[in-house]
Coordinates of C-alpha atoms in Angstrom, one line a residue:
M342 CA -19.8 6.8 -7.3
R343 CA -18.4 3.3 -6.6
T344 CA -17.6 4.1 -2.9
E345 CA -21.1 5.3 -2.4
K346 CA -22.6 2.2 -4.0
T347 CA -20.4 -0.1 -1.9
F348 CA -21.5 1.6 1.4
G349 CA -25.1 1.3 0.2
I350 CA -24.8 -2.4 -0.5
I351 CA -23.2 -3.0 2.9
A352 CA -26.0 -1.0 4.5
L353 CA -28.6 -3.2 2.8
I354 CA -26.8 -6.3 4.0
G355 CA -26.7 -4.9 7.5
L356 CA -30.4 -4.1 7.5
F357 CA -31.1 -7.6 6.2
F358 CA -29.0 -9.1 9.0
L359 CA -30.8 -6.9 11.6
L360 CA -34.3 -7.8 10.4
M361 CA -33.3 -11.5 10.2
D362 CA -31.8 -11.2 13.8
F363 CA -28.4 -12.4 12.5
P364 CA -25.3 -11.3 14.4
G365 CA -23.3 -8.4 12.9
G366 CA -26.1 -6.4 11.5
Y367 CA -25.5 -3.4 13.9
I368 CA -21.8 -3.3 13.1
L369 CA -22.5 -3.3 9.3
L370 CA -25.1 -0.5 9.7
I371 CA -22.8 1.7 11.8
K372 CA -19.9 1.3 9.4
S373 CA -21.9 1.9 6.2
L374 CA -24.4 4.6 7.2
S375 CA -21.8 6.6 9.1
G376 CA -19.5 6.2 6.1
L377 CA -22.2 7.5 3.8
A378 CA -22.8 10.5 6.0
F379 CA -19.1 11.2 6.1
L380 CA -18.9 11.0 2.3
Y381 CA -21.7 13.6 1.9
F382 CA -20.4 15.9 4.6
P383 CA -17.8 17.4 4.5
F384 CA -16.7 15.7 1.1
G385 CA -19.9 16.3 -0.8
F386 CA -18.1 18.6 -3.2
Y387 CA -16.0 15.7 -4.4
F388 CA -18.3 12.6 -4.1
L389 CA -21.4 14.3 -5.6
C390 CA -19.6 15.5 -8.8
D391 CA -19.7 13.6 -12.0
K392 CA -16.1 12.3 -11.8
N393 CA -15.0 15.8 -12.6
I394 CA -14.9 18.5 -9.9
K395 CA -15.3 21.2 -12.5
R396 CA -18.5 19.7 -13.9
Q397 CA -20.7 20.4 -11.0
N398 CA -22.7 23.1 -9.2
L399 CA -20.3 23.4 -6.3
I400 CA -22.7 25.3 -4.0
L401 CA -25.4 22.8 -4.7
S402 CA -23.0 19.9 -3.9
V403 CA -21.9 21.4 -0.6
L404 CA -25.4 22.3 0.5
S405 CA -26.8 18.9 -0.5
G406 CA -24.1 17.1 1.4
W407 CA -24.4 19.3 4.4
W408 CA -28.1 20.1 4.6
G409 CA -29.9 17.1 3.3
L410 CA -28.0 14.0 2.2
S411 CA -25.8 13.5 5.3
V412 CA -28.7 13.9 7.7
V413 CA -30.8 11.0 6.3
P414 CA -28.3 8.1 6.7
L415 CA -27.4 9.3 10.2
G416 CA -31.1 9.6 11.1
I417 CA -31.7 6.0 9.8
L418 CA -28.7 4.8 11.7
F419 CA -29.8 6.5 15.0
K420 CA -33.3 5.2 14.6
L421 CA -32.2 1.6 14.0
M422 CA -29.7 1.8 16.9
H423 CA -32.4 3.4 19.1
W424 CA -30.1 6.3 19.9
P425 CA -31.6 9.7 20.9
G426 CA -32.2 12.1 18.0
G427 CA -32.8 9.7 15.2
Q428 CA -36.4 10.7 14.6
N429 CA -35.5 14.4 14.7
M430 CA -32.8 13.9 12.1
L431 CA -35.2 11.9 9.9
F432 CA -37.8 14.7 10.2
I433 CA -35.2 17.2 9.1
G434 CA -34.4 14.9 6.1
V435 CA -38.1 14.7 5.2
I436 CA -38.3 18.5 5.1
S437 CA -34.9 19.3 3.5
A438 CA -34.5 16.5 1.0
P439 CA -37.7 17.2 -1.0
I440 CA -36.7 20.9 -1.1
L441 CA -33.4 19.9 -2.6
L442 CA -35.2 17.6 -5.0
I443 CA -37.3 20.5 -6.3
V444 CA -34.2 22.8 -6.6
I445 CA -32.3 20.1 -8.5
F446 CA -35.3 19.6 -10.8
L447 CA -35.6 23.3 -11.6
L448 CA -31.8 23.7 -12.1
K449 CA -31.7 20.6 -14.3
R450 CA -34.2 22.1 -16.7
K451 CA -32.0 25.1 -17.3
A452 CA -28.7 23.4 -17.1
K453 CA -26.0 23.4 -19.7
E454 CA -25.4 20.2 -21.6
E455 CA -22.1 19.4 -19.7
L456 CA -24.0 19.5 -16.4
T457 CA -26.9 17.3 -17.5
T458 CA -25.4 14.1 -16.2
Y459 CA -24.5 15.8 -12.9
Y460 CA -28.0 17.0 -12.3
R461 CA -29.5 13.7 -13.3
N462 CA -27.3 11.8 -10.9
M463 CA -28.1 14.3 -8.1
F464 CA -31.8 13.9 -8.8
I465 CA -31.7 10.1 -8.7
R466 CA -29.6 10.1 -5.5
T467 CA -31.7 12.6 -3.7
S468 CA -34.9 10.8 -4.8
I469 CA -33.7 7.6 -3.1
W470 CA -32.9 9.4 0.1
V471 CA -36.2 11.2 0.1
V472 CA -38.0 7.8 -0.1
L473 CA -35.8 6.3 2.6
A474 CA -36.3 9.3 4.9
I475 CA -40.1 9.2 4.6
F476 CA -40.2 5.4 5.0
F477 CA -38.0 5.3 8.2
C478 CA -39.5 8.5 9.6
F479 CA -43.1 7.2 9.5
T480 CA -42.4 3.5 10.3
P481 CA -42.8 2.8 14.0
N482 CA -40.0 1.0 15.8
T483 CA -42.5 -1.7 16.9
T484 CA -43.0 -2.6 13.2
L485 CA -39.3 -3.2 12.7
W486 CA -39.1 -5.2 16.0
K487 CA -42.0 -7.4 14.9
I488 CA -40.1 -8.3 11.8
Q489 CA -36.8 -8.8 13.7
H490 CA -38.3 -10.9 16.5
R491 CA -41.1 -12.6 14.5
N492 CA -40.0 -16.0 15.8
D493 CA -39.5 -14.9 19.4
P494 CA -42.7 -13.3 20.8
E495 CA -41.3 -13.4 24.3
L496 CA -38.3 -11.3 23.4
L497 CA -40.6 -8.9 21.4
D498 CA -42.8 -8.5 24.4
V499 CA -39.8 -7.6 26.6
R500 CA -38.6 -5.1 24.1
I501 CA -41.9 -3.3 23.8
K502 CA -42.4 -3.2 27.5
Y503 CA -39.0 -1.7 28.1
H504 CA -39.6 0.9 25.3
E505 CA -42.9 1.8 26.9
G506 CA -41.3 2.1 30.4
R507 CA -43.2 -0.9 31.8
S508 CA -40.1 -2.9 32.5
N509 CA -36.5 -2.2 33.7
E510 CA -34.9 -5.1 31.7
N511 CA -34.0 -4.4 28.1
H512 CA -34.1 -7.1 25.4
I513 CA -30.3 -7.5 25.4
D514 CA -30.1 -8.3 29.1
F515 CA -33.1 -10.5 28.8
R516 CA -31.6 -12.5 25.9
R517 CA -28.3 -13.0 27.8
R518 CA -30.1 -14.1 30.9
R519 CA -32.3 -16.5 28.9
D520 CA -29.4 -17.9 26.9
S521 CA -27.4 -18.4 30.2
L522 CA -30.3 -20.3 31.7
R523 CA -30.8 -22.4 28.6
F524 CA -27.1 -23.2 28.6
E525 CA -27.2 -24.2 32.2
E526 CA -30.2 -26.5 31.6
W527 CA -28.4 -28.1 28.6
R528 CA -25.3 -28.6 30.8
L529 CA -27.3 -30.2 33.6
Q530 CA -29.0 -32.5 31.1
R531 CA -25.7 -33.6 29.6
L532 CA -24.4 -34.3 33.1
E533 CA -27.5 -36.4 33.9
Q534 CA -27.2 -38.2 30.6
Q535 CA -23.5 -39.0 31.3
Q536 CA -24.4 -40.3 34.8
T537 CA -27.1 -42.5 33.4
E538 CA -24.7 -43.9 30.8
N539 CA -22.1 -44.6 33.5
E540 CA -24.6 -46.4 35.7
I541 CA -25.7 -48.6 32.8
E542 CA -22.1 -49.5 32.0

């Protein structure tokens, strides 16, 4: 549906912003991925149908939204935000989504003609979430951080050390402290430059 595609596009933009280390990436990801999870559960019976609530397998729509499809976007969100439970949710998605995919495939073969579009859309949608669940479940956090902080090895080192428990300072505090020091250095340089210009005059 259009709402689902809109949230998906916003999520892609948020992921791009996050990996490029642009501001606003986290906010876009929270809004879009939590919005997708909310669409699937508890409103899967409406958003997963083919524009017609009567033309669907209602039990499959509810189970898909509750059991598989809502878990994966939340797992991706929790993993990217480094909140507890993200890896567990993705693992559940890796197990449940392929089972749903097999069920949808089997039902699609025996479906009536009026339900063909519904099952095809469900199959495509579930396939996408299966791929995303597997990718994010088996991609280490350090790989994502190396992309995000590819131009800032110092910040990357701090983040990895904090994650491994070898440092008490997280990357956000480190960045704020470093930015504050850089601003103070810039301010002192400007003052010295102004003093020099005043002396010359």
